[in-house]
Structures are given as structure tokens and as C-alpha cells.
Amino acid sequence: MNIKTMVAALAAATSLSACAVGPDYVAPTPPATAGAPFTGVQSAEVTTAWPDDSWWHLYKDPVLDGLVSDALAANTDVRVAVARIEKARANLRGSKSDALPQTGIDASGTYGRVSESQVLPGYDREGRRVDGELSVNYELDLFGRVRRGVEASRADLAASMEDADAVRVTVVADTVRAYVDAASSAEQIAVAQDTVALLGTSERITNARFERGLSQKLDVIRVTQLREQQAAAIPSLQAARDAALFRLATLTGRTPQDLPASVRARTTTPDVGQPIPVGDGATLLARRPDVKAAERRLAADTARIGVATADLYPKITLGGSVGTTAVGATDVFGGGPLRWLLGPMISWAFPNQEAIRARIGGARADAKADLARFDGTVLAALQETETALSAYRNALLRKDRLASARDAAKRAADVSMARQSRGQIDSLDVLDAQRTLASADADYAAARRAVAFAQVDLFRALGGSWQTT
């Protein structure tokens, strides 16, 4: 076979390589109702506008913006996810290289002596030997094995990028939650301190009345006991605040000592203060990185069915080599020692193909499992979002009710204190009113914290993407 014939055969084989065995991938279709509006959007707290990826900017807090930027840049989980993207890119480059000619160079040079019985007539027993060879091999991808491999690697890369976005969603949400936790703990500490101060005033009034014989020593003991009880809650709140700050430092890639002082300065619970854009089911599935990653894994394993199926057919490789073997002082590049080889090579596992068919069956099973995981991920995304919407809406309702209860308790406590100063009410009634106010203040502060947490959970459920790597 001459060179022209080989080139013609290569061109014909390449034209046939457009055919790839195995199933062509078709993206799965979620249930028809998955793209419908959420059931929890029938309230003024949310809108159907497309959600913003950078949702933390809705808090309008520069300190929080800086913390989120630090977390996205330095968080260790994000760094691991980025490294996995780099690995997937390297695997894709490796798959693409299979479509290129494979080349290799082998060379050796030796000096030695052979036994007398092995030496050929006219040759010295001692001498130099030089071997060298350049080989080129090219696989004719007639049945799409290489192409399906590239397709699978490309889908793996896309899945790893979505996985990284899923990590970023979690890290951002955890960072905002830790910031909210630290700030709301500071607010609860302030409420507890105000309650202790109020009870301290009541204690002084009650003690003054006792010294004038207008109340009993038991009244003083009771108000003192209540004040100490409220003061005892402060250390646990301070411990919760410290834990949130330390968690925030870790999330942003810092040691606790390196956390900026501006973070500790925030002492009120952050609040979006506006309706939250949530979109609908269709926008959710288009945003959620776990849904997109599941779809890409299904695409990758579908392509691997083709990779396995291609092994049922012959593998044809065009190869050639040029080499030389020179002994002694022979010219290495002369016509004598020079050799070359050119021709096709066929490799085919036939007729026993049971092992190949087993691999195909395993690949099909993997694709079926991926489809089930995709369906489950879609349902879980919708469930998480609807649950977060319900929790947010009801947390707001509870906060409003507790605000009214706190206002009423404040009025009752003020009236009881005024009546006590005029001797018109028993000190036990005053103590009960103050206890009710302390409980109402604490409940309201906790409700504000719960609303902020519910906001973060809703943002987390809505997903987002930051494919900047």
C-alpha cells in the first residue's frame, strides 16, 4: 500500500467517524408542574421577580459584603471545589488528546561485549550499539469511542463546576447566617441587660419601700431573685455570640484573632426590609446548582454507554515508525541501519464479548441511577424552597404577634410600677408584670433572630451561581 492509498483510506475512515454508537443524550424533562409558581408566594413578603445571585447585597451592609467576598475567595471548602474543577479540566484535556496522533520516541546507546558464540562473522565482540525509533499512531474513531469519552469528560467538568457553585451557595449562606447569629446574639444580650437594669430599678424601689415599712423583705428577695435569673441568661448568650464569631472567622479563612473589629460592632439583627424576589419553579430549576450538576452527571454517564458500546466493534489504528539500529561505527542515519514501518492495526475482542456487554449493562445502570437522582434532586429543590417560604412567612407572622405582646407587656409593667409607687398595687403583681415583660422582650428578640435565619434559609434554597473559575 503506497502513501496515496493510505491517505485516501484515512480520509474515508475519518468521514465514517461521524457515526458514534450508544444513545444520544436527551435532557430529562421535569414534571409539568415543577415550573409553576410557588404555593408560598401568595403574600406580600416575596415577589415573583427573578432572584439575584448576589442576594446578600439586599442587606445593604458593607461589612457583610466584605465577609462574603472573603469567604468566596479563601474558604477551604471552596478551594477544594476549585481544585476538583482543575482535575476535571485535566481529565478533559486527556480525553481530547486521544483524538490526536499519539507519538513516541525511544532511544538507547550501549557499549558492551558479547560471548564468542554469539558474535557474527565479521563483527567485533566488543562495540557500541545505538537504537532509536520514532512512532506515530492514530486511532480511527469509527464508532465514536474517543468522541463519547470527550463528551463524558466535558459533562464531568460542567458537573464539577456546578458542584463548586453548590459549595459557594452553602458557604455564602453559612457566612451570612453566622453574621446574623453574632449580631442577633448581641441584640439579645442588650435586651437581657436592659431587663436586668429595669429589675435593678425595681429592686431599689422595693428595698426603699421595705425600709419605710411599706413592703416585706420577701418582696425584695423575689425581685432580687428575678433579676439574678435574668442576669444568668447573659453568659450563655455571650457564649453563643462568641461561637458565631469564631465560626465566621473559619468560614472566611481567618483565625479567630484575625476577625475584623467591624464585625463585632454590629449589635442589631440584619433584615432585608423588602419583599424577597423568589421567581417560580422554572427559575428555581434553572438556578439550583445541585439540579444542574445532577443533569450533567446523567449526560456524562449516558456518553459512557457509548464508550463501552464502541468496544464491541473493531478498533482500527493507523501506525508508522522510523528507526535505526547501528552497531559499532556504522552511520546511524545511513541507509543500512535505517528502518521504517507503515500500516494499519486492528484490535477486536471477538467472538467472546460477554465482558464488554457486562460493562455496557453497568453503564446503563449508572445512567438509570443518575436519572433517578436527577428526579429526586428536582423534587427536593421544590420541597426545600416551599418549606423555606412557609417558614419565612410564618416567622414574620410570629414576630408581628410577639411585637404586639411585648408592647402590651411594656404598658402593663409601666402601669404596675406607677401604681406601686403610689401604694395602689401589691408587689407580687408588679413582679409578675415585670416577669411577663422580660419574657416578652426575650421572645421578640428571638423572633427577630428566627426571621433572619428564615431569610437565609430561603436564599439558600433559591440557589445561585458564581462560575468565575
Short mmCIF file of C-alpha atoms in Angstrom, two decimals:
data_model
loop_
_atom_site.label_atom_id
_atom_site.label_comp_id
_atom_site.label_asym_id
_atom_site.label_seq_id
_atom_site.Cartn_x
_atom_site.Cartn_y
_atom_site.Cartn_z
CA MET A 1 0.00 0.00 0.00
CA ASN A 2 1.54 3.29 -1.07
CA ILE A 3 1.27 6.68 0.64
CA LYS A 4 -1.57 7.93 -1.58
CA THR A 5 -3.64 4.85 -0.84
CA MET A 6 -3.05 5.27 2.91
CA VAL A 7 -4.13 8.92 2.80
CA ALA A 8 -7.29 8.02 0.87
CA ALA A 9 -8.11 5.29 3.37
CA LEU A 10 -7.56 7.71 6.25
CA ALA A 11 -9.89 10.29 4.70
CA ALA A 12 -12.59 7.70 4.09
CA ALA A 13 -12.33 6.35 7.62
CA THR A 14 -12.46 9.84 9.09
CA SER A 15 -15.68 10.56 7.19
CA LEU A 16 -17.21 7.45 8.73
CA SER A 17 -16.26 8.53 12.24
CA ALA A 18 -19.26 10.84 12.35
CA CYS A 19 -21.21 7.77 13.47
CA ALA A 20 -20.98 7.22 17.24
CA VAL A 21 -22.54 4.18 18.85
CA GLY A 22 -24.54 4.36 22.05
CA PRO A 23 -27.54 6.55 22.88
CA ASP A 24 -27.50 10.24 22.04
CA TYR A 25 -28.18 12.25 25.17
CA VAL A 26 -31.59 13.86 25.65
CA ALA A 27 -32.01 16.10 28.69
CA PRO A 28 -34.65 14.81 31.13
CA THR A 29 -37.92 16.70 31.46
CA PRO A 30 -39.08 17.63 34.99
CA PRO A 31 -42.78 17.26 35.89
CA ALA A 32 -45.02 19.80 34.14
CA THR A 33 -46.00 21.44 37.44
CA ALA A 34 -42.37 21.84 38.52
CA GLY A 35 -42.16 25.17 36.67
CA ALA A 36 -45.34 26.57 38.20
CA PRO A 37 -45.41 29.49 40.69
CA PHE A 38 -44.67 28.52 44.28
CA THR A 39 -47.62 27.94 46.56
CA GLY A 40 -45.97 30.20 49.12
CA VAL A 41 -45.86 33.36 47.01
CA GLN A 42 -49.37 34.45 47.98
CA SER A 43 -48.03 37.01 50.43
CA ALA A 44 -46.52 40.47 50.44
CA GLU A 45 -43.20 39.23 51.84
CA VAL A 46 -42.00 37.83 48.48
CA THR A 47 -42.26 38.65 44.77
CA THR A 48 -42.06 36.54 41.62
CA ALA A 49 -39.17 38.59 40.20
CA TRP A 50 -36.03 36.68 39.16
CA PRO A 51 -33.82 36.20 42.25
CA ASP A 52 -30.46 37.91 42.45
CA ASP A 53 -27.38 35.69 42.65
CA SER A 54 -25.66 38.22 44.92
CA TRP A 55 -28.60 38.21 47.33
CA TRP A 56 -26.57 39.27 50.38
CA HIS A 57 -26.38 42.80 48.92
CA LEU A 58 -30.07 43.15 49.80
CA TYR A 59 -28.97 43.66 53.42
CA LYS A 60 -27.10 46.82 52.38
CA ASP A 61 -24.31 46.04 54.85
CA PRO A 62 -20.75 46.74 53.59
CA VAL A 63 -19.23 44.67 56.40
CA LEU A 64 -21.29 41.64 55.38
CA ASP A 65 -20.40 42.21 51.70
CA GLY A 66 -16.71 42.10 52.61
CA LEU A 67 -17.12 38.92 54.65
CA VAL A 68 -18.89 37.14 51.81
CA SER A 69 -16.17 38.19 49.35
CA ASP A 70 -13.53 36.86 51.75
CA ALA A 71 -15.40 33.59 52.15
CA LEU A 72 -15.72 33.06 48.40
CA ALA A 73 -12.00 33.72 47.99
CA ALA A 74 -10.50 31.95 50.99
CA ASN A 75 -12.93 29.35 52.33
CA THR A 76 -11.28 25.94 52.43
CA ASP A 77 -14.35 24.10 51.08
CA VAL A 78 -14.44 26.45 48.08
CA ARG A 79 -10.74 25.84 47.48
CA VAL A 80 -11.32 22.08 47.47
CA ALA A 81 -14.18 22.51 44.96
CA VAL A 82 -12.00 24.67 42.71
CA ALA A 83 -9.26 22.03 42.81
CA ARG A 84 -11.79 19.44 41.66
CA ILE A 85 -12.67 21.68 38.72
CA GLU A 86 -8.99 21.80 37.79
CA LYS A 87 -8.85 18.00 37.96
CA ALA A 88 -11.92 17.70 35.70
CA ARG A 89 -10.32 20.10 33.22
CA ALA A 90 -7.17 17.98 33.20
CA ASN A 91 -9.26 14.85 32.55
CA LEU A 92 -10.97 16.63 29.65
CA ARG A 93 -7.60 17.53 28.14
CA GLY A 94 -6.61 13.89 28.46
CA SER A 95 -9.76 12.73 26.69
CA LYS A 96 -9.26 15.22 23.89
CA SER A 97 -5.68 14.04 23.42
CA ASP A 98 -7.00 10.58 22.45
CA ALA A 99 -8.33 12.18 19.26
CA LEU A 100 -4.82 13.29 18.28
CA PRO A 101 -1.97 11.21 16.85
CA GLN A 102 -0.02 9.50 19.61
CA THR A 103 3.72 9.88 19.21
CA GLY A 104 6.66 8.37 20.99
CA ILE A 105 10.44 8.36 20.82
CA ASP A 106 12.63 5.53 22.07
CA ALA A 107 16.41 5.71 22.03
CA SER A 108 19.28 3.87 23.69
CA GLY A 109 23.04 3.68 23.40
CA THR A 110 25.17 0.90 24.86
CA TYR A 111 28.75 -0.33 24.88
CA GLY A 112 29.49 -3.97 25.70
CA ARG A 113 30.94 -7.33 24.84
CA VAL A 114 29.11 -10.49 23.77
CA SER A 115 30.21 -14.11 24.09
CA GLU A 116 32.26 -15.59 21.28
CA SER A 117 29.48 -17.99 20.34
CA GLN A 118 27.06 -15.10 19.77
CA VAL A 119 29.22 -12.85 17.63
CA LEU A 120 28.51 -12.81 13.90
CA PRO A 121 31.31 -13.29 11.44
CA GLY A 122 32.97 -10.01 10.59
CA TYR A 123 31.85 -8.25 13.78
CA ASP A 124 33.85 -7.42 16.85
CA ARG A 125 32.88 -8.96 20.17
CA GLU A 126 33.15 -5.52 21.75
CA GLY A 127 31.48 -2.41 20.43
CA ARG A 128 28.84 0.25 20.58
CA ARG A 129 25.16 -0.20 19.74
CA VAL A 130 22.73 2.66 19.05
CA ASP A 131 18.97 2.16 18.78
CA GLY A 132 16.40 4.85 18.02
CA GLU A 133 12.78 4.90 16.89
CA LEU A 134 10.03 7.45 16.27
CA SER A 135 6.50 6.01 16.25
CA VAL A 136 3.18 7.63 15.32
CA ASN A 137 -0.24 6.03 15.91
CA TYR A 138 -3.67 7.41 15.15
CA GLU A 139 -6.93 5.75 16.13
CA LEU A 140 -9.69 5.95 13.53
CA ASP A 141 -12.64 6.79 15.75
CA LEU A 142 -15.06 4.90 13.52
CA PHE A 143 -17.54 4.11 16.29
CA GLY A 144 -17.18 7.22 18.45
CA ARG A 145 -15.27 5.74 21.40
CA VAL A 146 -12.99 8.77 21.64
CA ARG A 147 -15.75 11.25 20.88
CA ARG A 148 -18.03 9.78 23.53
CA GLY A 149 -15.15 9.90 26.00
CA VAL A 150 -14.67 13.61 25.30
CA GLU A 151 -18.42 14.12 25.68
CA ALA A 152 -18.37 12.38 29.07
CA SER A 153 -15.36 14.38 30.29
CA ARG A 154 -16.93 17.65 29.17
CA ALA A 155 -20.10 16.81 31.13
CA ASP A 156 -17.99 15.83 34.15
CA LEU A 157 -16.32 19.24 34.02
CA ALA A 158 -19.68 21.00 33.90
CA ALA A 159 -20.89 18.91 36.84
CA SER A 160 -17.80 19.79 38.88
CA MET A 161 -18.38 23.48 38.18
CA GLU A 162 -21.97 23.16 39.38
CA ASP A 163 -20.72 21.31 42.45
CA ALA A 164 -18.43 24.24 43.16
CA ASP A 165 -21.39 26.61 42.87
CA ALA A 166 -23.33 24.42 45.30
CA VAL A 167 -20.43 24.76 47.74
CA ARG A 168 -20.43 28.53 47.22
CA VAL A 169 -24.18 28.69 47.90
CA THR A 170 -23.64 26.83 51.16
CA VAL A 171 -20.59 28.87 52.18
CA VAL A 172 -22.31 32.20 51.47
CA ALA A 173 -25.43 31.14 53.35
CA ASP A 174 -23.36 29.86 56.29
CA THR A 175 -21.37 33.11 56.33
CA VAL A 176 -24.48 35.29 56.37
CA ARG A 177 -26.08 33.04 58.97
CA ALA A 178 -23.03 33.25 61.24
CA TYR A 179 -23.02 37.05 60.87
CA VAL A 180 -26.74 37.16 61.66
CA ASP A 181 -26.20 34.84 64.61
CA ALA A 182 -23.46 37.03 66.07
CA ALA A 183 -25.48 40.24 65.59
CA SER A 184 -28.74 38.80 66.93
CA SER A 185 -26.92 37.35 69.94
CA ALA A 186 -25.58 40.83 70.65
CA GLU A 187 -29.13 42.18 70.38
CA GLN A 188 -30.41 39.52 72.77
CA ILE A 189 -27.62 40.35 75.19
CA ALA A 190 -28.65 44.02 75.07
CA VAL A 191 -32.28 43.08 75.74
CA ALA A 192 -31.22 40.92 78.67
CA GLN A 193 -29.04 43.71 80.05
CA ASP A 194 -31.91 46.20 79.76
CA THR A 195 -34.16 43.77 81.60
CA VAL A 196 -31.58 43.36 84.35
CA ALA A 197 -31.27 47.14 84.63
CA LEU A 198 -35.06 47.52 84.84
CA LEU A 199 -35.27 44.87 87.52
CA GLY A 200 -32.41 46.59 89.34
CA THR A 201 -34.51 49.77 89.44
CA SER A 202 -37.48 47.77 90.71
CA GLU A 203 -35.25 46.17 93.33
CA ARG A 204 -34.14 49.57 94.62
CA ILE A 205 -37.74 50.83 94.76
CA THR A 206 -38.90 47.71 96.57
CA ASN A 207 -35.99 47.89 99.00
CA ALA A 208 -36.75 51.57 99.73
CA ARG A 209 -40.36 50.68 100.39
CA PHE A 210 -39.23 47.88 102.72
CA GLU A 211 -37.02 50.29 104.67
CA ARG A 212 -40.06 52.57 105.12
CA GLY A 213 -42.16 49.62 106.23
CA LEU A 214 -44.36 49.68 103.13
CA SER A 215 -43.40 46.22 101.88
CA GLN A 216 -41.99 42.97 103.19
CA LYS A 217 -38.49 41.57 102.98
CA LEU A 218 -39.89 38.71 100.87
CA ASP A 219 -40.79 41.22 98.15
CA VAL A 220 -37.17 42.36 98.00
CA ILE A 221 -35.95 38.75 97.81
CA ARG A 222 -38.37 37.92 95.00
CA VAL A 223 -37.36 40.83 92.76
CA THR A 224 -33.69 40.13 93.51
CA GLN A 225 -34.18 36.50 92.52
CA LEU A 226 -35.81 37.53 89.24
CA ARG A 227 -33.00 39.99 88.45
CA GLU A 228 -30.34 37.34 89.06
CA GLN A 229 -32.28 34.84 86.99
CA GLN A 230 -32.33 37.24 84.05
CA ALA A 231 -28.64 38.08 84.53
CA ALA A 232 -27.82 34.35 84.41
CA ALA A 233 -29.02 34.19 80.80
CA ILE A 234 -26.36 36.65 79.62
CA PRO A 235 -23.30 34.31 79.80
CA SER A 236 -24.98 31.67 77.60
CA LEU A 237 -25.92 34.38 75.09
CA GLN A 238 -22.34 35.66 75.13
CA ALA A 239 -21.06 32.11 74.52
CA ALA A 240 -23.42 31.79 71.54
CA ARG A 241 -22.17 35.10 70.15
CA ASP A 242 -18.53 34.05 70.53
CA ALA A 243 -19.24 30.73 68.79
CA ALA A 244 -20.86 32.57 65.87
CA LEU A 245 -17.88 34.91 65.57
CA PHE A 246 -15.41 32.03 65.66
CA ARG A 247 -17.46 30.19 63.02
CA LEU A 248 -17.47 33.33 60.89
CA ALA A 249 -13.68 33.54 61.13
CA THR A 250 -13.30 29.95 59.91
CA LEU A 251 -15.74 30.47 57.04
CA THR A 252 -13.76 33.48 55.81
CA GLY A 253 -10.40 31.70 56.07
CA ARG A 254 -9.24 33.50 59.23
CA THR A 255 -8.18 32.61 62.72
CA PRO A 256 -10.49 33.96 65.45
CA GLN A 257 -7.86 36.58 66.35
CA ASP A 258 -7.89 37.98 62.79
CA LEU A 259 -11.62 38.72 62.62
CA PRO A 260 -12.12 42.47 61.89
CA ALA A 261 -13.35 44.61 64.75
CA SER A 262 -16.12 45.94 62.49
CA VAL A 263 -17.80 42.55 62.64
CA ARG A 264 -18.18 42.78 66.41
CA ALA A 265 -19.57 46.31 66.12
CA ARG A 266 -22.87 45.06 64.62
CA THR A 267 -25.33 44.65 67.52
CA THR A 268 -28.70 44.59 65.74
CA THR A 269 -30.21 41.74 63.76
CA PRO A 270 -29.82 42.30 59.98
CA ASP A 271 -33.03 42.42 57.96
CA VAL A 272 -33.66 42.64 54.22
CA GLY A 273 -36.51 45.07 54.82
CA GLN A 274 -38.18 44.47 51.45
CA PRO A 275 -40.06 41.70 49.62
CA ILE A 276 -37.68 38.93 48.59
CA PRO A 277 -37.61 38.01 44.85
CA VAL A 278 -38.08 34.25 44.53
CA GLY A 279 -39.10 33.63 40.90
CA ASP A 280 -41.02 30.42 40.21
CA GLY A 281 -40.33 26.72 39.82
CA ALA A 282 -38.80 27.13 36.37
CA THR A 283 -36.35 29.79 37.53
CA LEU A 284 -35.51 27.67 40.58
CA LEU A 285 -34.54 24.64 38.48
CA ALA A 286 -32.52 26.89 36.17
CA ARG A 287 -30.60 28.31 39.18
CA ARG A 288 -30.08 25.40 41.54
CA PRO A 289 -26.55 24.06 41.04
CA ASP A 290 -27.40 20.66 42.50
CA VAL A 291 -30.13 20.20 39.87
CA LYS A 292 -27.77 21.25 37.08
CA ALA A 293 -24.99 19.03 38.42
CA ALA A 294 -27.34 16.02 38.51
CA GLU A 295 -28.34 16.67 34.89
CA ARG A 296 -24.71 16.90 33.78
CA ARG A 297 -23.81 13.64 35.55
CA LEU A 298 -26.64 11.95 33.69
CA ALA A 299 -25.19 13.31 30.43
CA ALA A 300 -21.72 12.02 31.34
CA ASP A 301 -22.88 8.51 32.16
CA THR A 302 -25.04 8.40 29.03
CA ALA A 303 -21.92 9.15 26.98
CA ARG A 304 -20.05 6.37 28.81
CA ILE A 305 -22.60 3.89 27.49
CA GLY A 306 -21.28 4.82 24.03
CA VAL A 307 -17.68 4.42 25.20
CA ALA A 308 -18.44 0.91 26.43
CA THR A 309 -20.51 0.03 23.34
CA ALA A 310 -17.68 1.03 21.00
CA ASP A 311 -15.61 -1.84 22.40
CA LEU A 312 -17.99 -4.26 20.64
CA TYR A 313 -16.54 -3.14 17.32
CA PRO A 314 -13.04 -3.29 15.85
CA LYS A 315 -10.55 -0.67 16.93
CA ILE A 316 -8.50 0.42 13.92
CA THR A 317 -5.25 2.29 14.38
CA LEU A 318 -3.01 3.67 11.66
CA GLY A 319 0.59 3.49 12.70
CA GLY A 320 4.03 4.12 11.45
CA SER A 321 7.56 4.15 12.77
CA VAL A 322 11.02 5.14 11.68
CA GLY A 323 14.03 3.74 13.45
CA THR A 324 17.66 2.81 13.28
CA THR A 325 19.95 0.24 14.81
CA ALA A 326 23.66 0.86 14.38
CA VAL A 327 26.44 -1.39 15.62
CA GLY A 328 29.96 -0.17 16.05
CA ALA A 329 30.96 2.80 13.93
CA THR A 330 28.13 2.36 11.41
CA ASP A 331 26.50 5.61 10.34
CA VAL A 332 23.33 5.89 12.43
CA PHE A 333 21.45 7.78 9.75
CA GLY A 334 22.77 5.88 6.79
CA GLY A 335 20.67 3.68 4.55
CA GLY A 336 21.96 0.47 6.06
CA PRO A 337 20.75 0.74 9.65
CA LEU A 338 17.64 2.79 8.85
CA ARG A 339 14.26 1.01 9.03
CA TRP A 340 10.63 2.08 8.72
CA LEU A 341 7.19 0.58 9.09
CA LEU A 342 3.75 1.79 7.98
CA GLY A 343 0.33 0.14 8.17
CA PRO A 344 -2.98 -0.29 9.98
CA MET A 345 -3.59 -2.35 13.10
CA ILE A 346 -6.93 -3.90 14.02
CA SER A 347 -7.85 -4.89 17.56
CA TRP A 348 -11.17 -6.64 18.19
CA ALA A 349 -12.48 -8.59 21.14
CA PHE A 350 -14.42 -11.26 19.22
CA PRO A 351 -16.29 -13.58 19.46
CA ASN A 352 -16.32 -13.64 23.30
CA GLN A 353 -17.76 -10.20 24.12
CA GLU A 354 -19.55 -11.03 27.35
CA ALA A 355 -17.22 -8.86 29.47
CA ILE A 356 -17.87 -5.89 27.17
CA ARG A 357 -21.62 -6.40 27.32
CA ALA A 358 -21.39 -6.56 31.11
CA ARG A 359 -19.66 -3.15 31.09
CA ILE A 360 -22.39 -1.79 28.84
CA GLY A 361 -25.03 -3.10 31.24
CA GLY A 362 -23.23 -1.45 34.15
CA ALA A 363 -23.04 1.85 32.26
CA ARG A 364 -26.76 1.71 31.50
CA ALA A 365 -27.50 1.02 35.16
CA ASP A 366 -25.39 4.03 36.17
CA ALA A 367 -27.39 6.22 33.79
CA LYS A 368 -30.67 4.92 35.24
CA ALA A 369 -29.43 5.73 38.74
CA ASP A 370 -28.41 9.21 37.59
CA LEU A 371 -31.89 9.79 36.16
CA ALA A 372 -33.45 8.75 39.47
CA ARG A 373 -31.09 11.06 41.33
CA PHE A 374 -31.98 13.91 38.98
CA ASP A 375 -35.71 13.39 39.58
CA GLY A 376 -35.12 13.25 43.33
CA THR A 377 -32.98 16.39 43.25
CA VAL A 378 -35.73 18.29 41.40
CA LEU A 379 -38.36 17.23 43.93
CA ALA A 380 -36.06 18.03 46.86
CA ALA A 381 -35.32 21.50 45.46
CA LEU A 382 -39.02 22.30 45.17
CA GLN A 383 -39.71 20.91 48.64
CA GLU A 384 -36.87 22.88 50.25
CA THR A 385 -37.99 26.12 48.63
CA GLU A 386 -41.67 25.70 49.51
CA THR A 387 -40.68 24.79 53.08
CA ALA A 388 -38.40 27.82 53.34
CA LEU A 389 -41.16 30.10 52.00
CA SER A 390 -43.64 28.76 54.55
CA ALA A 391 -41.12 29.06 57.39
CA TYR A 392 -40.29 32.65 56.43
CA ARG A 393 -43.91 33.71 56.12
CA ASN A 394 -44.86 32.19 59.47
CA ALA A 395 -41.74 33.51 61.19
CA LEU A 396 -42.81 37.03 60.14
CA LEU A 397 -46.33 36.44 61.44
CA ARG A 398 -44.98 35.19 64.76
CA LYS A 399 -42.66 38.17 65.07
CA ASP A 400 -45.56 40.58 64.49
CA ARG A 401 -47.68 38.87 67.15
CA LEU A 402 -44.82 38.90 69.62
CA ALA A 403 -44.22 42.59 68.93
CA SER A 404 -47.82 43.30 69.92
CA ALA A 405 -47.46 41.11 73.01
CA ARG A 406 -44.27 42.89 74.00
CA ASP A 407 -45.91 46.32 73.65
CA ALA A 408 -48.79 45.20 75.82
CA ALA A 409 -46.43 43.77 78.43
CA LYS A 410 -44.47 47.04 78.44
CA ARG A 411 -47.61 49.05 79.07
CA ALA A 412 -48.67 46.68 81.86
CA ALA A 413 -45.24 46.89 83.51
CA ASP A 414 -45.23 50.69 83.34
CA VAL A 415 -48.70 50.88 84.89
CA SER A 416 -47.79 48.43 87.65
CA MET A 417 -44.64 50.38 88.51
CA ALA A 418 -46.61 53.62 88.69
CA ARG A 419 -49.29 52.06 90.87
CA GLN A 420 -46.64 50.51 93.11
CA SER A 421 -45.05 53.89 93.70
CA ARG A 422 -48.47 55.14 94.90
CA GLY A 423 -49.05 52.05 97.02
CA GLN A 424 -52.05 51.00 94.96
CA ILE A 425 -50.83 47.52 93.97
CA ASP A 426 -49.25 44.55 95.64
CA SER A 427 -45.57 44.00 94.92
CA LEU A 428 -46.28 40.46 93.77
CA ASP A 429 -48.42 41.83 90.93
CA VAL A 430 -45.61 44.19 89.98
CA LEU A 431 -43.15 41.28 89.95
CA ASP A 432 -45.48 39.25 87.75
CA ALA A 433 -45.78 42.14 85.26
CA GLN A 434 -42.02 42.53 85.14
CA ARG A 435 -41.50 38.83 84.63
CA THR A 436 -44.00 38.91 81.76
CA LEU A 437 -42.21 41.87 80.18
CA ALA A 438 -38.81 40.17 80.48
CA SER A 439 -40.19 37.07 78.79
CA ALA A 440 -41.88 39.13 76.04
CA ASP A 441 -38.70 41.08 75.30
CA ALA A 442 -36.68 37.88 75.07
CA ASP A 443 -39.28 36.19 72.86
CA TYR A 444 -39.40 39.15 70.49
CA ALA A 445 -35.61 39.28 70.16
CA ALA A 446 -35.59 35.53 69.47
CA ALA A 447 -38.35 36.01 66.88
CA ARG A 448 -36.29 38.62 65.03
CA ARG A 449 -33.43 36.14 65.01
CA ALA A 450 -35.73 33.42 63.65
CA VAL A 451 -36.91 35.73 60.83
CA ALA A 452 -33.33 36.48 59.84
CA PHE A 453 -32.46 32.77 59.85
CA ALA A 454 -35.56 32.02 57.76
CA GLN A 455 -34.46 34.63 55.22
CA VAL A 456 -31.05 32.98 54.90
CA ASP A 457 -32.64 29.53 54.55
CA LEU A 458 -34.87 30.86 51.78
CA PHE A 459 -31.92 32.39 49.93
CA ARG A 460 -30.03 29.12 50.30
CA ALA A 461 -32.99 27.16 48.85
CA LEU A 462 -33.19 29.52 45.86
CA GLY A 463 -29.60 28.67 44.88
CA GLY A 464 -27.40 30.79 42.64
CA SER A 465 -24.23 30.57 40.58
CA TRP A 466 -20.76 32.11 40.69
CA GLN A 467 -18.85 30.30 37.93
CA THR A 468 -15.78 32.52 37.99
CA THR A 469 -13.14 29.78 37.94
#
